[in-house]
Amino acid sequence: MIIDVHTHINNYHEDRVVSLEDCLNKLTDTMAENKVDYSLVLTSYKVNEHRPSTKKVVEAIADRKNLGVVAGISYLNYNHHDLREIAEYLEAGLIKGLKLYPGYEPFYPNDMRMKVVYDMAIEYDVPVMFHSGDTYAPTGRVKYSHPIHHDDLAVDYPDLKIVICHVGNPWIKDCMEVTYKNKNVHADFSGLVLGDFSEKFERWMKNELEQMITYAGNPKYLLYGTDWPISSMKSYLNFMKNLELPEEKKEMILWKNAADLFKLDVNSFK
């Protein structure tokens, strides 16, 4: 089984408007081609014609049993009306987690303004995913997205389930320490490349992840995610295949950890 915890249906090239239905069909077709059983769709911190709202995505995937939604939240723009809508979706079980975008927006993860979001995540027992590391856009500010800042958050909110996205790349060793030290911190390794891995970069990143697992131990904290369509599903699966790990640990990373963390009923999409 394969669960991809990190996909998007945003139109990143933005040279033309693509319908939400077409984006979802492209995602599920790509999943079928690569034998991916289930994907979480992360909505954006901003909403426009190229980036659909959480509401639209929740409604659009209602009959697609192999997709779930993680709701993007804007530090700068969300108000109590937006948060009330998110709370209603959490109450109804229509979203599986929350996503924040430090680096794309200028705030640190332990900013007190986000306390209401973290309290909500703890109440409904869902993970909060954070953009971490390099930003896709050069307008991002990476001082906000360094993985070391999640240590404060993990200590202040020991009941909060935290996911550091992209293993904080290029600060993977810092992510490694924060994950090792704090039992409530997880990491996905999505979005490490644009498109496919080159042979040289794949060797380097393979070594980095294997070092992380050696240091931080049994990879209960590590989640498989691609950041599709930015990164290729086929190339990512080949990368996973080449990791020098026992099959039972690969299974943990490919789906077991995600099913446990996001409380997914795997029988519903087998």
PDB file of C-alpha atoms in Angstrom:
ATOM      1  CA  MET A   1       0.000   0.000   0.000  1.00  0.00           C
ATOM      2  CA  ILE A   2       1.107   3.591  -0.679  1.00  0.00           C
ATOM      3  CA  ILE A   3      -0.200   6.776   0.966  1.00  0.00           C
ATOM      4  CA  ASP A   4       1.086  10.100  -0.360  1.00  0.00           C
ATOM      5  CA  VAL A   5       0.644  12.665   2.438  1.00  0.00           C
ATOM      6  CA  HIS A   6       1.611  15.695   0.356  1.00  0.00           C
ATOM      7  CA  THR A   7      -0.020  16.566  -2.974  1.00  0.00           C
ATOM      8  CA  HIS A   8      -1.499  19.752  -4.430  1.00  0.00           C
ATOM      9  CA  ILE A   9      -4.014  20.600  -7.122  1.00  0.00           C
ATOM     10  CA  ASN A  10      -2.796  24.165  -7.583  1.00  0.00           C
ATOM     11  CA  ASN A  11      -2.037  25.352 -11.089  1.00  0.00           C
ATOM     12  CA  TYR A  12       1.556  26.441 -10.476  1.00  0.00           C
ATOM     13  CA  HIS A  13       2.365  27.526 -14.021  1.00  0.00           C
ATOM     14  CA  GLU A  14      -0.658  29.812 -14.097  1.00  0.00           C
ATOM     15  CA  ASP A  15      -0.508  30.338 -17.855  1.00  0.00           C
ATOM     16  CA  ARG A  16      -4.125  29.223 -18.126  1.00  0.00           C
ATOM     17  CA  VAL A  17      -6.976  28.416 -15.790  1.00  0.00           C
ATOM     18  CA  VAL A  18      -7.485  24.667 -15.284  1.00  0.00           C
ATOM     19  CA  SER A  19     -10.738  23.434 -13.759  1.00  0.00           C
ATOM     20  CA  LEU A  20     -10.697  21.845 -10.323  1.00  0.00           C
ATOM     21  CA  GLU A  21     -12.227  18.679 -11.747  1.00  0.00           C
ATOM     22  CA  ASP A  22      -9.491  18.401 -14.377  1.00  0.00           C
ATOM     23  CA  CYS A  23      -6.808  18.855 -11.692  1.00  0.00           C
ATOM     24  CA  LEU A  24      -8.367  16.145  -9.534  1.00  0.00           C
ATOM     25  CA  ASN A  25      -8.673  13.785 -12.490  1.00  0.00           C
ATOM     26  CA  LYS A  26      -5.025  14.326 -13.351  1.00  0.00           C
ATOM     27  CA  LEU A  27      -4.075  13.558  -9.740  1.00  0.00           C
ATOM     28  CA  THR A  28      -6.111  10.345  -9.550  1.00  0.00           C
ATOM     29  CA  ASP A  29      -4.917   9.231 -12.995  1.00  0.00           C
ATOM     30  CA  THR A  30      -1.299   9.745 -11.902  1.00  0.00           C
ATOM     31  CA  MET A  31      -2.009   7.847  -8.675  1.00  0.00           C
ATOM     32  CA  ALA A  32      -3.458   4.936 -10.661  1.00  0.00           C
ATOM     33  CA  GLU A  33      -0.450   4.861 -13.005  1.00  0.00           C
ATOM     34  CA  ASN A  34       1.883   4.630  -9.993  1.00  0.00           C
ATOM     35  CA  LYS A  35      -0.297   2.341  -7.824  1.00  0.00           C
ATOM     36  CA  VAL A  36      -0.743   4.978  -5.109  1.00  0.00           C
ATOM     37  CA  ASP A  37      -3.737   4.030  -2.978  1.00  0.00           C
ATOM     38  CA  TYR A  38      -4.528   7.304  -1.218  1.00  0.00           C
ATOM     39  CA  SER A  39      -3.380  10.929  -1.288  1.00  0.00           C
ATOM     40  CA  LEU A  40      -3.854  13.927   0.941  1.00  0.00           C
ATOM     41  CA  VAL A  41      -4.518  17.150  -0.981  1.00  0.00           C
ATOM     42  CA  LEU A  42      -3.081  20.217   0.756  1.00  0.00           C
ATOM     43  CA  THR A  43      -4.920  23.458   0.039  1.00  0.00           C
ATOM     44  CA  SER A  44      -3.079  26.763  -0.215  1.00  0.00           C
ATOM     45  CA  TYR A  45      -2.662  29.693   2.163  1.00  0.00           C
ATOM     46  CA  LYS A  46      -4.115  31.886  -0.569  1.00  0.00           C
ATOM     47  CA  VAL A  47      -7.201  31.484  -2.744  1.00  0.00           C
ATOM     48  CA  ASN A  48      -7.461  32.591  -6.359  1.00  0.00           C
ATOM     49  CA  GLU A  49      -8.426  31.188  -9.761  1.00  0.00           C
ATOM     50  CA  HIS A  50      -5.369  28.903  -9.709  1.00  0.00           C
ATOM     51  CA  ARG A  51      -5.621  27.836  -6.047  1.00  0.00           C
ATOM     52  CA  PRO A  52      -9.030  26.534  -4.953  1.00  0.00           C
ATOM     53  CA  SER A  53     -10.370  27.122  -1.459  1.00  0.00           C
ATOM     54  CA  THR A  54     -10.622  24.372   1.139  1.00  0.00           C
ATOM     55  CA  LYS A  55     -14.412  24.551   0.800  1.00  0.00           C
ATOM     56  CA  LYS A  56     -14.268  23.875  -2.942  1.00  0.00           C
ATOM     57  CA  VAL A  57     -11.814  21.002  -2.538  1.00  0.00           C
ATOM     58  CA  VAL A  58     -13.820  19.380   0.272  1.00  0.00           C
ATOM     59  CA  GLU A  59     -16.937  19.508  -1.901  1.00  0.00           C
ATOM     60  CA  ALA A  60     -15.109  18.290  -5.029  1.00  0.00           C
ATOM     61  CA  ILE A  61     -13.608  15.170  -3.423  1.00  0.00           C
ATOM     62  CA  ALA A  62     -16.776  14.110  -1.569  1.00  0.00           C
ATOM     63  CA  ASP A  63     -17.192  11.018  -3.777  1.00  0.00           C
ATOM     64  CA  ARG A  64     -13.483  10.269  -4.205  1.00  0.00           C
ATOM     65  CA  LYS A  65     -12.683   7.760  -1.464  1.00  0.00           C
ATOM     66  CA  ASN A  66      -8.956   7.727  -2.247  1.00  0.00           C
ATOM     67  CA  LEU A  67      -8.462  11.442  -1.494  1.00  0.00           C
ATOM     68  CA  GLY A  68      -8.454  13.450   1.725  1.00  0.00           C
ATOM     69  CA  VAL A  69      -7.985  17.154   2.469  1.00  0.00           C
ATOM     70  CA  VAL A  70      -5.501  19.022   4.635  1.00  0.00           C
ATOM     71  CA  ALA A  71      -6.699  22.598   5.058  1.00  0.00           C
ATOM     72  CA  GLY A  72      -4.255  25.393   4.337  1.00  0.00           C
ATOM     73  CA  ILE A  73      -4.508  28.333   6.743  1.00  0.00           C
ATOM     74  CA  SER A  74      -3.206  31.856   6.150  1.00  0.00           C
ATOM     75  CA  TYR A  75      -1.409  33.564   9.024  1.00  0.00           C
ATOM     76  CA  LEU A  76      -1.963  36.958   7.408  1.00  0.00           C
ATOM     77  CA  ASN A  77      -5.500  36.718   6.089  1.00  0.00           C
ATOM     78  CA  TYR A  78      -7.609  34.192   7.995  1.00  0.00           C
ATOM     79  CA  ASN A  79     -10.125  35.603  10.476  1.00  0.00           C
ATOM     80  CA  HIS A  80     -12.603  34.053  12.886  1.00  0.00           C
ATOM     81  CA  HIS A  81     -15.075  33.312  10.068  1.00  0.00           C
ATOM     82  CA  ASP A  82     -12.457  31.229   8.237  1.00  0.00           C
ATOM     83  CA  LEU A  83     -11.435  29.416  11.406  1.00  0.00           C
ATOM     84  CA  ARG A  84     -15.063  28.656  12.241  1.00  0.00           C
ATOM     85  CA  GLU A  85     -15.456  27.002   8.835  1.00  0.00           C
ATOM     86  CA  ILE A  86     -12.297  24.935   9.432  1.00  0.00           C
ATOM     87  CA  ALA A  87     -13.621  23.905  12.873  1.00  0.00           C
ATOM     88  CA  GLU A  88     -16.894  22.766  11.299  1.00  0.00           C
ATOM     89  CA  TYR A  89     -15.001  20.632   8.778  1.00  0.00           C
ATOM     90  CA  LEU A  90     -12.938  19.126  11.594  1.00  0.00           C
ATOM     91  CA  GLU A  91     -16.091  18.409  13.585  1.00  0.00           C
ATOM     92  CA  ALA A  92     -17.615  16.652  10.565  1.00  0.00           C
ATOM     93  CA  GLY A  93     -14.411  14.698   9.819  1.00  0.00           C
ATOM     94  CA  LEU A  94     -14.109  16.281   6.368  1.00  0.00           C
ATOM     95  CA  ILE A  95     -10.484  17.352   6.732  1.00  0.00           C
ATOM     96  CA  LYS A  96      -7.576  15.255   8.008  1.00  0.00           C
ATOM     97  CA  GLY A  97      -5.184  17.978   9.161  1.00  0.00           C
ATOM     98  CA  LEU A  98      -4.092  21.602   8.905  1.00  0.00           C
ATOM     99  CA  LYS A  99      -1.252  23.193   6.925  1.00  0.00           C
ATOM    100  CA  LEU A 100       0.651  26.401   7.662  1.00  0.00           C
ATOM    101  CA  TYR A 101       3.145  28.125   5.381  1.00  0.00           C
ATOM    102  CA  PRO A 102       5.939  29.879   7.331  1.00  0.00           C
ATOM    103  CA  GLY A 103       8.487  31.186   4.845  1.00  0.00           C
ATOM    104  CA  TYR A 104       5.804  31.957   2.299  1.00  0.00           C
ATOM    105  CA  GLU A 105       4.155  34.064   4.990  1.00  0.00           C
ATOM    106  CA  PRO A 106       6.303  36.000   7.497  1.00  0.00           C
ATOM    107  CA  PHE A 107       5.790  34.239  10.834  1.00  0.00           C
ATOM    108  CA  TYR A 108       7.570  31.721  13.015  1.00  0.00           C
ATOM    109  CA  PRO A 109       5.740  28.497  13.922  1.00  0.00           C
ATOM    110  CA  ASN A 110       5.682  29.411  17.644  1.00  0.00           C
ATOM    111  CA  ASP A 111       3.979  32.766  16.990  1.00  0.00           C
ATOM    112  CA  MET A 112       1.294  33.242  19.674  1.00  0.00           C
ATOM    113  CA  ARG A 113      -1.238  34.346  17.073  1.00  0.00           C
ATOM    114  CA  MET A 114      -1.452  30.709  15.932  1.00  0.00           C
ATOM    115  CA  LYS A 115      -2.393  29.397  19.403  1.00  0.00           C
ATOM    116  CA  VAL A 116      -6.064  29.171  18.436  1.00  0.00           C
ATOM    117  CA  VAL A 117      -5.110  26.951  15.474  1.00  0.00           C
ATOM    118  CA  TYR A 118      -2.957  24.668  17.622  1.00  0.00           C
ATOM    119  CA  ASP A 119      -5.648  24.407  20.313  1.00  0.00           C
ATOM    120  CA  MET A 120      -8.125  23.427  17.596  1.00  0.00           C
ATOM    121  CA  ALA A 121      -5.754  20.779  16.196  1.00  0.00           C
ATOM    122  CA  ILE A 122      -5.223  19.312  19.668  1.00  0.00           C
ATOM    123  CA  GLU A 123      -8.962  19.276  20.390  1.00  0.00           C
ATOM    124  CA  TYR A 124      -9.749  17.394  17.171  1.00  0.00           C
ATOM    125  CA  ASP A 125      -6.538  15.323  17.331  1.00  0.00           C
ATOM    126  CA  VAL A 126      -5.276  16.164  13.844  1.00  0.00           C
ATOM    127  CA  PRO A 127      -1.709  16.945  12.731  1.00  0.00           C
ATOM    128  CA  VAL A 128      -0.503  20.391  11.722  1.00  0.00           C
ATOM    129  CA  MET A 129       1.813  20.337   8.728  1.00  0.00           C
ATOM    130  CA  PHE A 130       4.323  23.156   8.211  1.00  0.00           C
ATOM    131  CA  HIS A 131       6.173  24.261   5.143  1.00  0.00           C
ATOM    132  CA  SER A 132       9.854  24.059   6.061  1.00  0.00           C
ATOM    133  CA  GLY A 133      13.164  24.729   4.322  1.00  0.00           C
ATOM    134  CA  ASP A 134      13.629  26.214   0.877  1.00  0.00           C
ATOM    135  CA  THR A 135      10.722  28.004  -0.794  1.00  0.00           C
ATOM    136  CA  TYR A 136       9.450  27.287  -4.305  1.00  0.00           C
ATOM    137  CA  ALA A 137       9.174  31.044  -4.901  1.00  0.00           C
ATOM    138  CA  PRO A 138      12.205  33.367  -4.542  1.00  0.00           C
ATOM    139  CA  THR A 139       9.951  35.852  -2.706  1.00  0.00           C
ATOM    140  CA  GLY A 140       9.828  33.489   0.306  1.00  0.00           C
ATOM    141  CA  ARG A 141      11.783  34.335   3.471  1.00  0.00           C
ATOM    142  CA  VAL A 142      13.590  31.230   4.656  1.00  0.00           C
ATOM    143  CA  LYS A 143      14.473  32.555   8.107  1.00  0.00           C
ATOM    144  CA  TYR A 144      10.859  31.745   9.035  1.00  0.00           C
ATOM    145  CA  SER A 145      10.942  28.234   7.580  1.00  0.00           C
ATOM    146  CA  HIS A 146      14.031  26.849   9.309  1.00  0.00           C
ATOM    147  CA  PRO A 147      13.077  23.538  11.029  1.00  0.00           C
ATOM    148  CA  ILE A 148      14.800  24.504  14.290  1.00  0.00           C
ATOM    149  CA  HIS A 149      11.833  26.744  15.134  1.00  0.00           C
ATOM    150  CA  HIS A 150       9.619  23.694  15.545  1.00  0.00           C
ATOM    151  CA  ASP A 151      11.511  22.722  18.661  1.00  0.00           C
ATOM    152  CA  ASP A 152       9.981  25.603  20.643  1.00  0.00           C
ATOM    153  CA  LEU A 153       6.549  24.679  19.313  1.00  0.00           C
ATOM    154  CA  ALA A 154       6.963  20.997  20.195  1.00  0.00           C
ATOM    155  CA  VAL A 155       8.033  21.862  23.750  1.00  0.00           C
ATOM    156  CA  ASP A 156       5.253  24.410  24.280  1.00  0.00           C
ATOM    157  CA  TYR A 157       2.567  22.092  22.816  1.00  0.00           C
ATOM    158  CA  PRO A 158       3.529  18.505  23.705  1.00  0.00           C
ATOM    159  CA  ASP A 159       0.080  17.224  22.639  1.00  0.00           C
ATOM    160  CA  LEU A 160       0.287  18.852  19.203  1.00  0.00           C
ATOM    161  CA  LYS A 161       1.079  16.527  16.292  1.00  0.00           C
ATOM    162  CA  ILE A 162       3.626  18.402  14.171  1.00  0.00           C
ATOM    163  CA  VAL A 163       4.763  17.522  10.641  1.00  0.00           C
ATOM    164  CA  ILE A 164       7.871  19.258   9.272  1.00  0.00           C
ATOM    165  CA  CYS A 165       7.416  19.134   5.504  1.00  0.00           C
ATOM    166  CA  HIS A 166      10.318  18.581   3.087  1.00  0.00           C
ATOM    167  CA  VAL A 167      12.510  17.383   6.039  1.00  0.00           C
ATOM    168  CA  GLY A 168      13.477  21.056   6.332  1.00  0.00           C
ATOM    169  CA  ASN A 169      15.675  20.720   3.229  1.00  0.00           C
ATOM    170  CA  PRO A 170      18.455  21.908   3.053  1.00  0.00           C
ATOM    171  CA  TRP A 171      18.606  21.864   6.882  1.00  0.00           C
ATOM    172  CA  ILE A 172      17.971  18.130   7.113  1.00  0.00           C
ATOM    173  CA  LYS A 173      20.295  17.568  10.071  1.00  0.00           C
ATOM    174  CA  ASP A 174      18.458  20.243  12.061  1.00  0.00           C
ATOM    175  CA  CYS A 175      15.170  18.547  11.217  1.00  0.00           C
ATOM    176  CA  MET A 176      16.773  15.246  12.257  1.00  0.00           C
ATOM    177  CA  GLU A 177      17.573  16.612  15.729  1.00  0.00           C
ATOM    178  CA  VAL A 178      14.155  18.231  16.263  1.00  0.00           C
ATOM    179  CA  THR A 179      12.443  14.994  15.208  1.00  0.00           C
ATOM    180  CA  TYR A 180      14.705  12.834  17.361  1.00  0.00           C
ATOM    181  CA  LYS A 181      14.289  15.033  20.444  1.00  0.00           C
ATOM    182  CA  ASN A 182      10.515  15.540  20.297  1.00  0.00           C
ATOM    183  CA  LYS A 183       8.197  12.558  20.132  1.00  0.00           C
ATOM    184  CA  ASN A 184       5.330  14.688  18.817  1.00  0.00           C
ATOM    185  CA  VAL A 185       7.278  15.758  15.700  1.00  0.00           C
ATOM    186  CA  HIS A 186       7.095  13.970  12.347  1.00  0.00           C
ATOM    187  CA  ALA A 187       8.581  14.819   8.958  1.00  0.00           C
ATOM    188  CA  ASP A 188       7.735  14.182   5.325  1.00  0.00           C
ATOM    189  CA  PHE A 189      10.334  14.246   2.558  1.00  0.00           C
ATOM    190  CA  SER A 190       8.156  15.747  -0.161  1.00  0.00           C
ATOM    191  CA  GLY A 191       9.229  18.373  -2.666  1.00  0.00           C
ATOM    192  CA  LEU A 192      12.942  17.604  -2.691  1.00  0.00           C
ATOM    193  CA  VAL A 193      13.142  18.030  -6.490  1.00  0.00           C
ATOM    194  CA  LEU A 194      11.376  19.773  -9.340  1.00  0.00           C
ATOM    195  CA  GLY A 195      10.216  16.953 -11.575  1.00  0.00           C
ATOM    196  CA  ASP A 196      12.503  13.888 -11.424  1.00  0.00           C
ATOM    197  CA  PHE A 197      15.544  13.111  -9.302  1.00  0.00           C
ATOM    198  CA  SER A 198      18.871  13.312 -11.100  1.00  0.00           C
ATOM    199  CA  GLU A 199      21.132  10.351 -10.393  1.00  0.00           C
ATOM    200  CA  LYS A 200      23.676  12.487  -8.484  1.00  0.00           C
ATOM    201  CA  PHE A 201      21.114  14.295  -6.332  1.00  0.00           C
ATOM    202  CA  GLU A 202      19.256  11.062  -5.625  1.00  0.00           C
ATOM    203  CA  ARG A 203      22.457   9.485  -4.262  1.00  0.00           C
ATOM    204  CA  TRP A 204      23.084  12.489  -2.044  1.00  0.00           C
ATOM    205  CA  MET A 205      19.511  12.669  -0.720  1.00  0.00           C
ATOM    206  CA  LYS A 206      19.397   8.902  -0.181  1.00  0.00           C
ATOM    207  CA  ASN A 207      22.444   9.226   2.063  1.00  0.00           C
ATOM    208  CA  GLU A 208      20.865  12.142   3.962  1.00  0.00           C
ATOM    209  CA  LEU A 209      17.653  10.232   4.704  1.00  0.00           C
ATOM    210  CA  GLU A 210      19.508   7.067   5.684  1.00  0.00           C
ATOM    211  CA  GLN A 211      21.634   9.139   8.080  1.00  0.00           C
ATOM    212  CA  MET A 212      18.485  10.657   9.542  1.00  0.00           C
ATOM    213  CA  ILE A 213      17.022   7.218  10.213  1.00  0.00           C
ATOM    214  CA  THR A 214      20.301   5.999  11.712  1.00  0.00           C
ATOM    215  CA  TYR A 215      20.401   8.999  14.055  1.00  0.00           C
ATOM    216  CA  ALA A 216      16.714   9.330  14.947  1.00  0.00           C
ATOM    217  CA  GLY A 217      16.038   5.604  15.078  1.00  0.00           C
ATOM    218  CA  ASN A 218      12.961   3.581  14.121  1.00  0.00           C
ATOM    219  CA  PRO A 219      11.280   5.761  11.440  1.00  0.00           C
ATOM    220  CA  LYS A 220       7.825   6.015  13.059  1.00  0.00           C
ATOM    221  CA  TYR A 221       8.170   9.760  12.452  1.00  0.00           C
ATOM    222  CA  LEU A 222       8.878   9.650   8.696  1.00  0.00           C
ATOM    223  CA  LEU A 223       6.114  10.068   6.105  1.00  0.00           C
ATOM    224  CA  TYR A 224       6.055   9.431   2.370  1.00  0.00           C
ATOM    225  CA  GLY A 225       4.987  12.485   0.375  1.00  0.00           C
ATOM    226  CA  THR A 226       5.848  13.791  -3.070  1.00  0.00           C
ATOM    227  CA  ASP A 227       4.555  17.387  -3.414  1.00  0.00           C
ATOM    228  CA  TRP A 228       2.987  16.334  -6.729  1.00  0.00           C
ATOM    229  CA  PRO A 229       2.722  17.949  -9.288  1.00  0.00           C
ATOM    230  CA  ILE A 230       5.957  19.788  -8.389  1.00  0.00           C
ATOM    231  CA  SER A 231       7.726  16.439  -7.949  1.00  0.00           C
ATOM    232  CA  SER A 232       7.174  13.266  -9.971  1.00  0.00           C
ATOM    233  CA  MET A 233       5.396  10.325  -8.316  1.00  0.00           C
ATOM    234  CA  LYS A 234       7.278   7.807 -10.459  1.00  0.00           C
ATOM    235  CA  SER A 235      10.674   9.263  -9.560  1.00  0.00           C
ATOM    236  CA  TYR A 236       9.778   9.377  -5.868  1.00  0.00           C
ATOM    237  CA  LEU A 237       8.722   5.735  -5.799  1.00  0.00           C
ATOM    238  CA  ASN A 238      11.988   4.783  -7.466  1.00  0.00           C
ATOM    239  CA  PHE A 239      13.812   6.798  -4.798  1.00  0.00           C
ATOM    240  CA  MET A 240      11.945   4.882  -2.069  1.00  0.00           C
ATOM    241  CA  LYS A 241      12.782   1.579  -3.747  1.00  0.00           C
ATOM    242  CA  ASN A 242      16.504   2.431  -3.641  1.00  0.00           C
ATOM    243  CA  LEU A 243      16.611   3.330   0.059  1.00  0.00           C
ATOM    244  CA  GLU A 244      18.684   0.776   1.944  1.00  0.00           C
ATOM    245  CA  LEU A 245      16.080  -0.140   4.536  1.00  0.00           C
ATOM    246  CA  PRO A 246      14.337  -3.378   5.541  1.00  0.00           C
ATOM    247  CA  GLU A 247      10.978  -3.847   3.851  1.00  0.00           C
ATOM    248  CA  GLU A 248       9.075  -3.466   7.130  1.00  0.00           C
ATOM    249  CA  LYS A 249      10.576   0.005   7.617  1.00  0.00           C
ATOM    250  CA  LYS A 250       9.751   0.971   4.033  1.00  0.00           C
ATOM    251  CA  GLU A 251       6.157  -0.080   4.720  1.00  0.00           C
ATOM    252  CA  MET A 252       6.079   2.140   7.790  1.00  0.00           C
ATOM    253  CA  ILE A 253       7.199   5.096   5.709  1.00  0.00           C
ATOM    254  CA  LEU A 254       5.055   4.313   2.658  1.00  0.00           C
ATOM    255  CA  TRP A 255       1.739   4.017   4.502  1.00  0.00           C
ATOM    256  CA  LYS A 256       1.620   2.723   8.070  1.00  0.00           C
ATOM    257  CA  ASN A 257       2.884   5.898   9.747  1.00  0.00           C
ATOM    258  CA  ALA A 258       0.479   8.056   7.734  1.00  0.00           C
ATOM    259  CA  ALA A 259      -2.518   5.818   8.421  1.00  0.00           C
ATOM    260  CA  ASP A 260      -1.790   6.026  12.136  1.00  0.00           C
ATOM    261  CA  LEU A 261      -1.014   9.752  12.299  1.00  0.00           C
ATOM    262  CA  PHE A 262      -3.933  10.927  10.148  1.00  0.00           C
ATOM    263  CA  LYS A 263      -6.301   8.223  11.458  1.00  0.00           C
ATOM    264  CA  LEU A 264      -7.078   6.851   7.998  1.00  0.00           C
ATOM    265  CA  ASP A 265      -9.315   3.829   7.552  1.00  0.00           C
ATOM    266  CA  VAL A 266      -7.257   1.894   5.010  1.00  0.00           C
ATOM    267  CA  ASN A 267     -10.104  -0.566   4.400  1.00  0.00           C
ATOM    268  CA  SER A 268     -12.199   2.241   2.939  1.00  0.00           C
ATOM    269  CA  PHE A 269      -9.878   2.798  -0.034  1.00  0.00           C
ATOM    270  CA  LYS A 270      -8.295  -0.610  -0.600  1.00  0.00           C
TER     271      LYS A 270
END
